[in-house]
């Protein structure tokens, strides 16, 4: 049988301290305890939230991007805004040719938010072609609707590679329902695409998503980052 801990032992003192801290009562004046062990300390709470959020980030991140760090100033600034005020963060759109580092920056942005210790951190990261695949009406009643609701409502969404699937009325409708929900509820959304936001001479994102989604995206967009440079997979560097 485990020996009961004596009252006043380190563990029971910590438990007591936690209970008192949750009621806003410090057990002892600051300085008597190491700061990292003091749950009444706002910084202790922030670190605990960051640890939890980084775990969730890691689960949502494929191994290739687990070391990703956002390095572009527009991307880090967007992540900092999303951390400070989720409702006004809007959307971050990264565009550019293949291999320029869009997905890397996107995962890096989410990691930066997590490391900042957000109040809540639910995140879904999805490749858009996979998303359309999982939203096709299936044998399981309501499964696609449930999945669409999950993607629409999650606090942070990364929609990777929008514009690679073949367009149809159905893809337009799904994209509309997803973006319209996130637009209405002011939910932070990161989108990457090989298509430029606008292109008078060729296909652009508006052609893919349709005018109604493009209009909502234009209002949601608080950072548009066109990435330039070579294909990093072939040894190309950012310009
Ligand atoms: N800043 C960076 N530092 C180190 N490695 C990077 C950086 N940016 C991208 N990479 C690496 O370069 C490769 C291509 O990056 P990434 O997948 O982000 O490109 P992409 O623009 O999303 O390409 P695609 O349009 O084909 O999806 C990946 O292996 C990624 O880990
Ligand atoms: Mg990518």
mmCIF file of N, CA and C in Angstrom, residues 87-203:
data_model
loop_
_atom_site.group_PDB
_atom_site.id
_atom_site.type_symbol
_atom_site.label_atom_id
_atom_site.label_comp_id
_atom_site.label_asym_id
_atom_site.label_seq_id
_atom_site.Cartn_x
_atom_site.Cartn_y
_atom_site.Cartn_z
ATOM 1 N N UNK A 87 -10.937 36.981 -32.956
ATOM 2 C CA UNK A 87 -12.078 37.439 -33.765
ATOM 3 C C UNK A 87 -11.684 38.433 -34.846
ATOM 4 N N UNK A 88 -10.587 39.152 -34.643
ATOM 5 C CA UNK A 88 -10.226 40.136 -35.671
ATOM 6 C C UNK A 88 -9.071 39.660 -36.552
ATOM 7 N N UNK A 89 -8.616 38.406 -36.352
ATOM 8 C CA UNK A 89 -7.454 37.924 -37.118
ATOM 9 C C UNK A 89 -7.785 37.737 -38.596
ATOM 10 N N UNK A 90 -8.987 37.289 -38.916
ATOM 11 C CA UNK A 90 -9.368 37.100 -40.318
ATOM 12 C C UNK A 90 -8.572 35.969 -40.975
ATOM 13 N N UNK A 91 -8.316 36.144 -42.245
ATOM 14 C CA UNK A 91 -7.656 35.068 -42.991
ATOM 15 C C UNK A 91 -6.260 35.475 -43.448
ATOM 16 N N UNK A 92 -5.397 34.465 -43.487
ATOM 17 C CA UNK A 92 -4.051 34.624 -44.045
ATOM 18 C C UNK A 92 -4.012 33.782 -45.312
ATOM 19 N N UNK A 93 -3.672 34.407 -46.433
ATOM 20 C CA UNK A 93 -3.584 33.663 -47.699
ATOM 21 C C UNK A 93 -2.152 33.681 -48.203
ATOM 22 N N UNK A 94 -1.604 32.464 -48.376
ATOM 23 C CA UNK A 94 -0.251 32.324 -48.920
ATOM 24 C C UNK A 94 -0.376 31.758 -50.325
ATOM 25 N N UNK A 95 0.129 32.479 -51.311
ATOM 26 C CA UNK A 95 0.040 31.990 -52.688
ATOM 27 C C UNK A 95 1.457 31.853 -53.258
ATOM 28 N N UNK A 96 1.570 31.096 -54.332
ATOM 29 C CA UNK A 96 2.884 30.979 -54.982
ATOM 30 C C UNK A 96 3.060 29.624 -55.642
ATOM 31 N N UNK A 97 4.139 29.532 -56.404
ATOM 32 C CA UNK A 97 4.398 28.301 -57.153
ATOM 33 C C UNK A 97 4.741 27.161 -56.203
ATOM 34 N N UNK A 98 4.774 25.982 -56.769
ATOM 35 C CA UNK A 98 5.047 24.796 -55.945
ATOM 36 C C UNK A 98 6.447 24.852 -55.322
ATOM 37 N N UNK A 99 6.517 24.431 -54.066
ATOM 38 C CA UNK A 99 7.807 24.327 -53.375
ATOM 39 C C UNK A 99 8.365 25.634 -52.843
ATOM 40 N N UNK A 100 7.572 26.698 -52.843
ATOM 41 C CA UNK A 100 8.114 27.980 -52.363
ATOM 42 C C UNK A 100 8.015 28.130 -50.835
ATOM 43 N N UNK A 101 7.352 27.177 -50.182
ATOM 44 C CA UNK A 101 7.345 27.187 -48.710
ATOM 45 C C UNK A 101 6.048 27.664 -48.077
ATOM 46 N N UNK A 102 4.955 27.606 -48.813
ATOM 47 C CA UNK A 102 3.662 28.085 -48.286
ATOM 48 C C UNK A 102 3.191 27.235 -47.097
ATOM 49 N N UNK A 103 3.216 25.909 -47.299
ATOM 50 C CA UNK A 103 2.726 25.021 -46.239
ATOM 51 C C UNK A 103 3.615 25.138 -44.996
ATOM 52 N N UNK A 104 4.924 25.264 -45.222
ATOM 53 C CA UNK A 104 5.876 25.428 -44.122
ATOM 54 C C UNK A 104 5.531 26.668 -43.293
ATOM 55 N N UNK A 105 5.282 27.784 -43.969
ATOM 56 C CA UNK A 105 4.952 29.029 -43.252
ATOM 57 C C UNK A 105 3.613 28.885 -42.518
ATOM 58 N N UNK A 106 2.676 28.174 -43.153
ATOM 59 C CA UNK A 106 1.343 28.012 -42.557
ATOM 60 C C UNK A 106 1.429 27.215 -41.245
ATOM 61 N N UNK A 107 2.139 26.090 -41.270
ATOM 62 C CA UNK A 107 2.295 25.305 -40.029
ATOM 63 C C UNK A 107 3.091 26.107 -38.997
ATOM 64 N N UNK A 108 4.064 26.856 -39.501
ATOM 65 C CA UNK A 108 4.867 27.692 -38.596
ATOM 66 C C UNK A 108 4.002 28.736 -37.893
ATOM 67 N N UNK A 109 3.049 29.303 -38.639
ATOM 68 C CA UNK A 109 2.155 30.317 -38.041
ATOM 69 C C UNK A 109 1.331 29.690 -36.928
ATOM 70 N N UNK A 110 0.806 28.485 -37.182
ATOM 71 C CA UNK A 110 -0.005 27.808 -36.159
ATOM 72 C C UNK A 110 0.847 27.465 -34.936
ATOM 73 N N UNK A 111 2.084 27.083 -35.198
ATOM 74 C CA UNK A 111 2.971 26.755 -34.077
ATOM 75 C C UNK A 111 3.232 27.994 -33.218
ATOM 76 N N UNK A 112 3.406 29.128 -33.889
ATOM 77 C CA UNK A 112 3.676 30.369 -33.162
ATOM 78 C C UNK A 112 2.479 30.746 -32.277
ATOM 79 N N UNK A 113 1.272 30.538 -32.818
ATOM 80 C CA UNK A 113 0.081 30.827 -32.013
ATOM 81 C C UNK A 113 0.056 29.908 -30.788
ATOM 82 N N UNK A 114 0.311 28.612 -31.025
ATOM 83 C CA UNK A 114 0.294 27.639 -29.925
ATOM 84 C C UNK A 114 1.329 28.004 -28.860
ATOM 85 N N UNK A 115 2.522 28.375 -29.303
ATOM 86 C CA UNK A 115 3.609 28.674 -28.360
ATOM 87 C C UNK A 115 3.304 29.909 -27.517
ATOM 88 N N UNK A 116 2.374 30.743 -28.019
ATOM 89 C CA UNK A 116 2.015 31.948 -27.268
ATOM 90 C C UNK A 116 1.041 31.662 -26.135
ATOM 91 N N UNK A 117 0.543 30.413 -26.044
ATOM 92 C CA UNK A 117 -0.376 30.048 -24.951
ATOM 93 C C UNK A 117 -1.764 30.642 -25.117
ATOM 94 N N UNK A 118 -2.457 30.315 -26.246
ATOM 95 C CA UNK A 118 -3.800 30.871 -26.463
ATOM 96 C C UNK A 118 -4.805 30.328 -25.445
ATOM 97 N N UNK A 119 -5.897 31.093 -25.228
ATOM 98 C CA UNK A 119 -6.937 30.663 -24.281
ATOM 99 C C UNK A 119 -7.503 29.316 -24.685
ATOM 100 N N UNK A 120 -7.779 29.190 -26.004
ATOM 101 C CA UNK A 120 -8.300 27.921 -26.524
ATOM 102 C C UNK A 120 -7.515 27.603 -27.759
ATOM 103 N N UNK A 121 -7.224 26.336 -27.967
ATOM 104 C CA UNK A 121 -6.484 25.985 -29.180
ATOM 105 C C UNK A 121 -6.999 24.678 -29.750
ATOM 106 N N UNK A 122 -8.034 24.810 -30.587
ATOM 107 C CA UNK A 122 -8.424 23.643 -31.388
ATOM 108 C C UNK A 122 -7.995 23.964 -32.793
ATOM 109 N N UNK A 123 -7.377 22.992 -33.429
ATOM 110 C CA UNK A 123 -6.880 23.244 -34.785
ATOM 111 C C UNK A 123 -7.144 22.037 -35.682
ATOM 112 N N UNK A 124 -7.536 22.326 -36.919
ATOM 113 C CA UNK A 124 -7.603 21.269 -37.936
ATOM 114 C C UNK A 124 -6.787 21.750 -39.126
ATOM 115 N N UNK A 125 -5.950 20.872 -39.637
ATOM 116 C CA UNK A 125 -5.187 21.182 -40.838
ATOM 117 C C UNK A 125 -5.600 20.159 -41.881
ATOM 118 N N UNK A 126 -5.957 20.647 -43.062
ATOM 119 C CA UNK A 126 -6.446 19.709 -44.063
ATOM 120 C C UNK A 126 -6.017 20.151 -45.457
ATOM 121 N N UNK A 127 -5.639 19.175 -46.255
ATOM 122 C CA UNK A 127 -5.356 19.444 -47.655
ATOM 123 C C UNK A 127 -6.712 19.528 -48.361
ATOM 124 N N UNK A 128 -6.894 20.510 -49.228
ATOM 125 C CA UNK A 128 -8.253 20.726 -49.753
ATOM 126 C C UNK A 128 -8.730 19.542 -50.602
ATOM 127 N N UNK A 129 -7.826 18.901 -51.349
ATOM 128 C CA UNK A 129 -8.263 17.739 -52.146
ATOM 129 C C UNK A 129 -8.759 16.622 -51.219
ATOM 130 N N UNK A 130 -8.051 16.419 -50.086
ATOM 131 C CA UNK A 130 -8.502 15.415 -49.107
ATOM 132 C C UNK A 130 -9.833 15.824 -48.503
ATOM 133 N N UNK A 131 -9.970 17.124 -48.284
ATOM 134 C CA UNK A 131 -11.225 17.601 -47.683
ATOM 135 C C UNK A 131 -12.413 17.300 -48.597
ATOM 136 N N UNK A 132 -12.284 17.610 -49.886
ATOM 137 C CA UNK A 132 -13.399 17.317 -50.792
ATOM 138 C C UNK A 132 -13.663 15.805 -50.815
ATOM 139 N N UNK A 133 -12.577 15.024 -50.751
ATOM 140 C CA UNK A 133 -12.738 13.565 -50.712
ATOM 141 C C UNK A 133 -13.554 13.133 -49.506
ATOM 142 N N UNK A 134 -13.243 13.722 -48.341
ATOM 143 C CA UNK A 134 -13.928 13.270 -47.122
ATOM 144 C C UNK A 134 -15.339 13.830 -47.007
ATOM 145 N N UNK A 135 -15.663 14.821 -47.834
ATOM 146 C CA UNK A 135 -17.005 15.421 -47.738
ATOM 147 C C UNK A 135 -17.978 14.860 -48.770
ATOM 148 N N UNK A 136 -17.472 13.945 -49.612
ATOM 149 C CA UNK A 136 -18.390 13.339 -50.590
ATOM 150 C C UNK A 136 -19.445 12.538 -49.837
ATOM 151 N N UNK A 137 -20.710 12.636 -50.287
ATOM 152 C CA UNK A 137 -21.762 11.885 -49.602
ATOM 153 C C UNK A 137 -21.362 10.415 -49.495
ATOM 154 N N UNK A 138 -21.449 9.877 -48.286
ATOM 155 C CA UNK A 138 -20.969 8.505 -48.100
ATOM 156 C C UNK A 138 -22.127 7.608 -47.683
ATOM 157 N N UNK A 139 -21.785 6.356 -47.463
ATOM 158 C CA UNK A 139 -22.796 5.383 -47.018
ATOM 159 C C UNK A 139 -23.270 5.704 -45.606
ATOM 160 N N UNK A 140 -22.327 6.308 -44.829
ATOM 161 C CA UNK A 140 -22.652 6.570 -43.426
ATOM 162 C C UNK A 140 -23.500 7.839 -43.345
ATOM 163 N N UNK A 141 -24.733 7.673 -42.886
ATOM 164 C CA UNK A 141 -25.678 8.799 -42.829
ATOM 165 C C UNK A 141 -25.098 9.969 -42.032
ATOM 166 N N UNK A 142 -25.043 11.115 -42.650
ATOM 167 C CA UNK A 142 -24.676 12.331 -41.912
ATOM 168 C C UNK A 142 -23.182 12.516 -41.688
ATOM 169 N N UNK A 143 -22.334 11.558 -42.123
ATOM 170 C CA UNK A 143 -20.899 11.661 -41.825
ATOM 171 C C UNK A 143 -20.288 12.893 -42.497
ATOM 172 N N UNK A 144 -20.661 13.139 -43.755
ATOM 173 C CA UNK A 144 -20.094 14.284 -44.476
ATOM 174 C C UNK A 144 -20.553 15.601 -43.841
ATOM 175 N N UNK A 145 -21.810 15.647 -43.448
ATOM 176 C CA UNK A 145 -22.332 16.871 -42.804
ATOM 177 C C UNK A 145 -21.591 17.139 -41.495
ATOM 178 N N UNK A 146 -21.350 16.063 -40.734
ATOM 179 C CA UNK A 146 -20.640 16.216 -39.454
ATOM 180 C C UNK A 146 -19.226 16.727 -39.688
ATOM 181 N N UNK A 147 -18.578 16.184 -40.727
ATOM 182 C CA UNK A 147 -17.208 16.588 -41.034
ATOM 183 C C UNK A 147 -17.175 18.062 -41.456
ATOM 184 N N UNK A 148 -18.150 18.467 -42.261
ATOM 185 C CA UNK A 148 -18.198 19.871 -42.689
ATOM 186 C C UNK A 148 -18.406 20.789 -41.480
ATOM 187 N N UNK A 149 -19.240 20.342 -40.543
ATOM 188 C CA UNK A 149 -19.471 21.150 -39.342
ATOM 189 C C UNK A 149 -18.182 21.268 -38.518
ATOM 190 N N UNK A 150 -17.449 20.155 -38.422
ATOM 191 C CA UNK A 150 -16.196 20.146 -37.655
ATOM 192 C C UNK A 150 -15.193 21.153 -38.254
ATOM 193 N N UNK A 151 -15.071 21.134 -39.582
ATOM 194 C CA UNK A 151 -14.134 22.040 -40.256
ATOM 195 C C UNK A 151 -14.597 23.498 -40.159
ATOM 196 N N UNK A 152 -15.912 23.687 -40.203
ATOM 197 C CA UNK A 152 -16.454 25.049 -40.166
ATOM 198 C C UNK A 152 -16.266 25.671 -38.789
ATOM 199 N N UNK A 153 -16.442 24.857 -37.743
ATOM 200 C CA UNK A 153 -16.514 25.418 -36.394
ATOM 201 C C UNK A 153 -15.184 25.478 -35.654
ATOM 202 N N UNK A 154 -14.189 24.737 -36.147
ATOM 203 C CA UNK A 154 -12.933 24.664 -35.385
ATOM 204 C C UNK A 154 -12.318 26.056 -35.264
ATOM 205 N N UNK A 155 -11.673 26.297 -34.146
ATOM 206 C CA UNK A 155 -11.167 27.659 -33.920
ATOM 207 C C UNK A 155 -10.113 28.064 -34.956
ATOM 208 N N UNK A 156 -9.118 27.205 -35.208
ATOM 209 C CA UNK A 156 -8.096 27.522 -36.208
ATOM 210 C C UNK A 156 -8.143 26.473 -37.310
ATOM 211 N N UNK A 157 -8.241 26.944 -38.553
ATOM 212 C CA UNK A 157 -8.273 26.002 -39.679
ATOM 213 C C UNK A 157 -7.171 26.353 -40.665
ATOM 214 N N UNK A 158 -6.427 25.318 -41.076
ATOM 215 C CA UNK A 158 -5.499 25.475 -42.205
ATOM 216 C C UNK A 158 -6.058 24.682 -43.372
ATOM 217 N N UNK A 159 -6.396 25.400 -44.432
ATOM 218 C CA UNK A 159 -6.896 24.778 -45.648
ATOM 219 C C UNK A 159 -5.757 24.872 -46.653
ATOM 220 N N UNK A 160 -5.076 23.732 -46.827
ATOM 221 C CA UNK A 160 -3.848 23.714 -47.620
ATOM 222 C C UNK A 160 -4.167 23.391 -49.070
ATOM 223 N N UNK A 161 -3.501 24.091 -49.986
ATOM 224 C CA UNK A 161 -3.608 23.768 -51.417
ATOM 225 C C UNK A 161 -5.001 23.946 -51.987
ATOM 226 N N UNK A 162 -5.645 25.040 -51.660
ATOM 227 C CA UNK A 162 -6.972 25.301 -52.217
ATOM 228 C C UNK A 162 -6.803 25.599 -53.715
ATOM 229 N N UNK A 163 -7.649 24.970 -54.515
ATOM 230 C CA UNK A 163 -7.587 25.257 -55.950
ATOM 231 C C UNK A 163 -6.931 24.163 -56.767
ATOM 232 N N UNK A 164 -6.536 23.061 -56.115
ATOM 233 C CA UNK A 164 -5.904 21.978 -56.887
ATOM 234 C C UNK A 164 -6.944 20.974 -57.387
ATOM 235 N N UNK A 165 -8.069 20.840 -56.658
ATOM 236 C CA UNK A 165 -9.088 19.877 -57.105
ATOM 237 C C UNK A 165 -9.800 20.443 -58.330
ATOM 238 N N UNK A 166 -10.462 19.567 -59.059
ATOM 239 C CA UNK A 166 -11.211 20.010 -60.233
ATOM 240 C C UNK A 166 -12.481 20.719 -59.741
ATOM 241 N N UNK A 167 -12.786 21.867 -60.351
ATOM 242 C CA UNK A 167 -13.982 22.575 -59.866
ATOM 243 C C UNK A 167 -15.258 21.955 -60.416
ATOM 244 N N UNK A 168 -16.290 22.074 -59.626
ATOM 245 C CA UNK A 168 -17.612 21.646 -60.061
ATOM 246 C C UNK A 168 -18.592 22.448 -59.222
ATOM 247 N N UNK A 169 -19.864 22.343 -59.533
ATOM 248 C CA UNK A 169 -20.847 23.053 -58.710
ATOM 249 C C UNK A 169 -20.775 22.573 -57.276
ATOM 250 N N UNK A 170 -20.495 21.267 -57.155
ATOM 251 C CA UNK A 170 -20.443 20.677 -55.820
ATOM 252 C C UNK A 170 -19.261 21.234 -55.005
ATOM 253 N N UNK A 171 -18.046 21.306 -55.612
ATOM 254 C CA UNK A 171 -16.891 21.849 -54.853
ATOM 255 C C UNK A 171 -17.176 23.311 -54.486
ATOM 256 N N UNK A 172 -17.806 24.047 -55.399
ATOM 257 C CA UNK A 172 -18.133 25.451 -55.095
ATOM 258 C C UNK A 172 -19.085 25.559 -53.914
ATOM 259 N N UNK A 173 -20.063 24.661 -53.881
ATOM 260 C CA UNK A 173 -21.036 24.726 -52.790
ATOM 261 C C UNK A 173 -20.385 24.390 -51.445
ATOM 262 N N UNK A 174 -19.542 23.347 -51.450
ATOM 263 C CA UNK A 174 -18.860 22.957 -50.209
ATOM 264 C C UNK A 174 -17.954 24.091 -49.730
ATOM 265 N N UNK A 175 -17.188 24.668 -50.657
ATOM 266 C CA UNK A 175 -16.283 25.757 -50.277
ATOM 267 C C UNK A 175 -17.095 26.942 -49.751
ATOM 268 N N UNK A 176 -18.221 27.205 -50.414
ATOM 269 C CA UNK A 176 -19.081 28.318 -49.982
ATOM 270 C C UNK A 176 -19.576 28.078 -48.550
ATOM 271 N N UNK A 177 -20.067 26.897 -48.276
ATOM 272 C CA UNK A 177 -20.615 26.637 -46.941
ATOM 273 C C UNK A 177 -19.534 26.759 -45.868
ATOM 274 N N UNK A 178 -18.355 26.248 -46.181
ATOM 275 C CA UNK A 178 -17.250 26.306 -45.217
ATOM 276 C C UNK A 178 -16.808 27.757 -44.974
ATOM 277 N N UNK A 179 -16.517 28.462 -46.050
ATOM 278 C CA UNK A 179 -15.985 29.830 -45.907
ATOM 279 C C UNK A 179 -17.058 30.767 -45.355
ATOM 280 N N UNK A 180 -18.299 30.571 -45.803
ATOM 281 C CA UNK A 180 -19.372 31.432 -45.311
ATOM 282 C C UNK A 180 -19.518 31.304 -43.792
ATOM 283 N N UNK A 181 -19.425 30.078 -43.277
ATOM 284 C CA UNK A 181 -19.543 29.883 -41.831
ATOM 285 C C UNK A 181 -18.396 30.592 -41.106
ATOM 286 N N UNK A 182 -17.179 30.387 -41.607
ATOM 287 C CA UNK A 182 -16.018 30.963 -40.934
ATOM 288 C C UNK A 182 -16.029 32.487 -41.046
ATOM 289 N N UNK A 183 -16.527 32.971 -42.157
ATOM 290 C CA UNK A 183 -16.675 34.424 -42.356
ATOM 291 C C UNK A 183 -17.690 34.973 -41.345
ATOM 292 N N UNK A 184 -18.854 34.355 -41.271
ATOM 293 C CA UNK A 184 -19.903 34.838 -40.365
ATOM 294 C C UNK A 184 -19.456 34.817 -38.908
ATOM 295 N N UNK A 185 -18.669 33.799 -38.545
ATOM 296 C CA UNK A 185 -18.284 33.651 -37.140
ATOM 297 C C UNK A 185 -16.894 34.205 -36.843
ATOM 298 N N UNK A 186 -16.313 34.914 -37.797
ATOM 299 C CA UNK A 186 -15.008 35.573 -37.608
ATOM 300 C C UNK A 186 -13.956 34.602 -37.064
ATOM 301 N N UNK A 187 -13.796 33.466 -37.731
ATOM 302 C CA UNK A 187 -12.841 32.461 -37.262
ATOM 303 C C UNK A 187 -11.557 32.512 -38.093
ATOM 304 N N UNK A 188 -10.405 32.518 -37.411
ATOM 305 C CA UNK A 188 -9.133 32.637 -38.119
ATOM 306 C C UNK A 188 -8.859 31.430 -39.035
ATOM 307 N N UNK A 189 -8.484 31.749 -40.261
ATOM 308 C CA UNK A 189 -8.342 30.715 -41.280
ATOM 309 C C UNK A 189 -7.073 30.971 -42.087
ATOM 310 N N UNK A 190 -6.282 29.929 -42.273
ATOM 311 C CA UNK A 190 -5.091 30.047 -43.129
ATOM 312 C C UNK A 190 -5.349 29.250 -44.395
ATOM 313 N N UNK A 191 -5.099 29.885 -45.539
ATOM 314 C CA UNK A 191 -5.300 29.205 -46.815
ATOM 315 C C UNK A 191 -4.002 29.284 -47.610
ATOM 316 N N UNK A 192 -3.620 28.171 -48.223
ATOM 317 C CA UNK A 192 -2.496 28.229 -49.165
ATOM 318 C C UNK A 192 -3.025 27.819 -50.536
ATOM 319 N N UNK A 193 -2.416 28.383 -51.576
ATOM 320 C CA UNK A 193 -2.863 28.043 -52.931
ATOM 321 C C UNK A 193 -1.763 28.288 -53.950
ATOM 322 N N UNK A 194 -1.745 27.445 -54.965
ATOM 323 C CA UNK A 194 -0.834 27.658 -56.093
ATOM 324 C C UNK A 194 -1.376 28.750 -57.022
ATOM 325 N N UNK A 195 -2.678 29.007 -56.890
ATOM 326 C CA UNK A 195 -3.296 30.017 -57.752
ATOM 327 C C UNK A 195 -3.077 31.404 -57.168
ATOM 328 N N UNK A 196 -2.831 32.390 -58.016
ATOM 329 C CA UNK A 196 -2.721 33.754 -57.482
ATOM 330 C C UNK A 196 -4.096 34.262 -57.059
ATOM 331 N N UNK A 197 -4.105 35.213 -56.122
ATOM 332 C CA UNK A 197 -5.386 35.756 -55.668
ATOM 333 C C UNK A 197 -6.121 36.382 -56.852
ATOM 334 N N UNK A 198 -5.387 37.096 -57.686
ATOM 335 C CA UNK A 198 -5.974 37.729 -58.868
ATOM 336 C C UNK A 198 -5.023 37.594 -60.038
ATOM 337 N N UNK A 199 -5.554 37.322 -61.204
ATOM 338 C CA UNK A 199 -4.713 37.219 -62.393
ATOM 339 C C UNK A 199 -5.572 37.516 -63.616
ATOM 340 N N UNK A 200 -5.289 38.662 -64.232
ATOM 341 C CA UNK A 200 -6.121 39.089 -65.377
ATOM 342 C C UNK A 200 -5.882 38.185 -66.585
ATOM 343 N N UNK A 201 -4.675 37.581 -66.641
ATOM 344 C CA UNK A 201 -4.327 36.814 -67.858
ATOM 345 C C UNK A 201 -4.517 35.311 -67.756
ATOM 346 N N UNK A 202 -4.859 34.822 -66.583
ATOM 347 C CA UNK A 202 -4.974 33.367 -66.465
ATOM 348 C C UNK A 202 -5.858 33.005 -65.292
ATOM 349 N N UNK A 203 -5.891 31.730 -64.931
ATOM 350 C CA UNK A 203 -6.767 31.314 -63.837
ATOM 351 C C UNK A 203 -6.316 31.910 -62.494
#
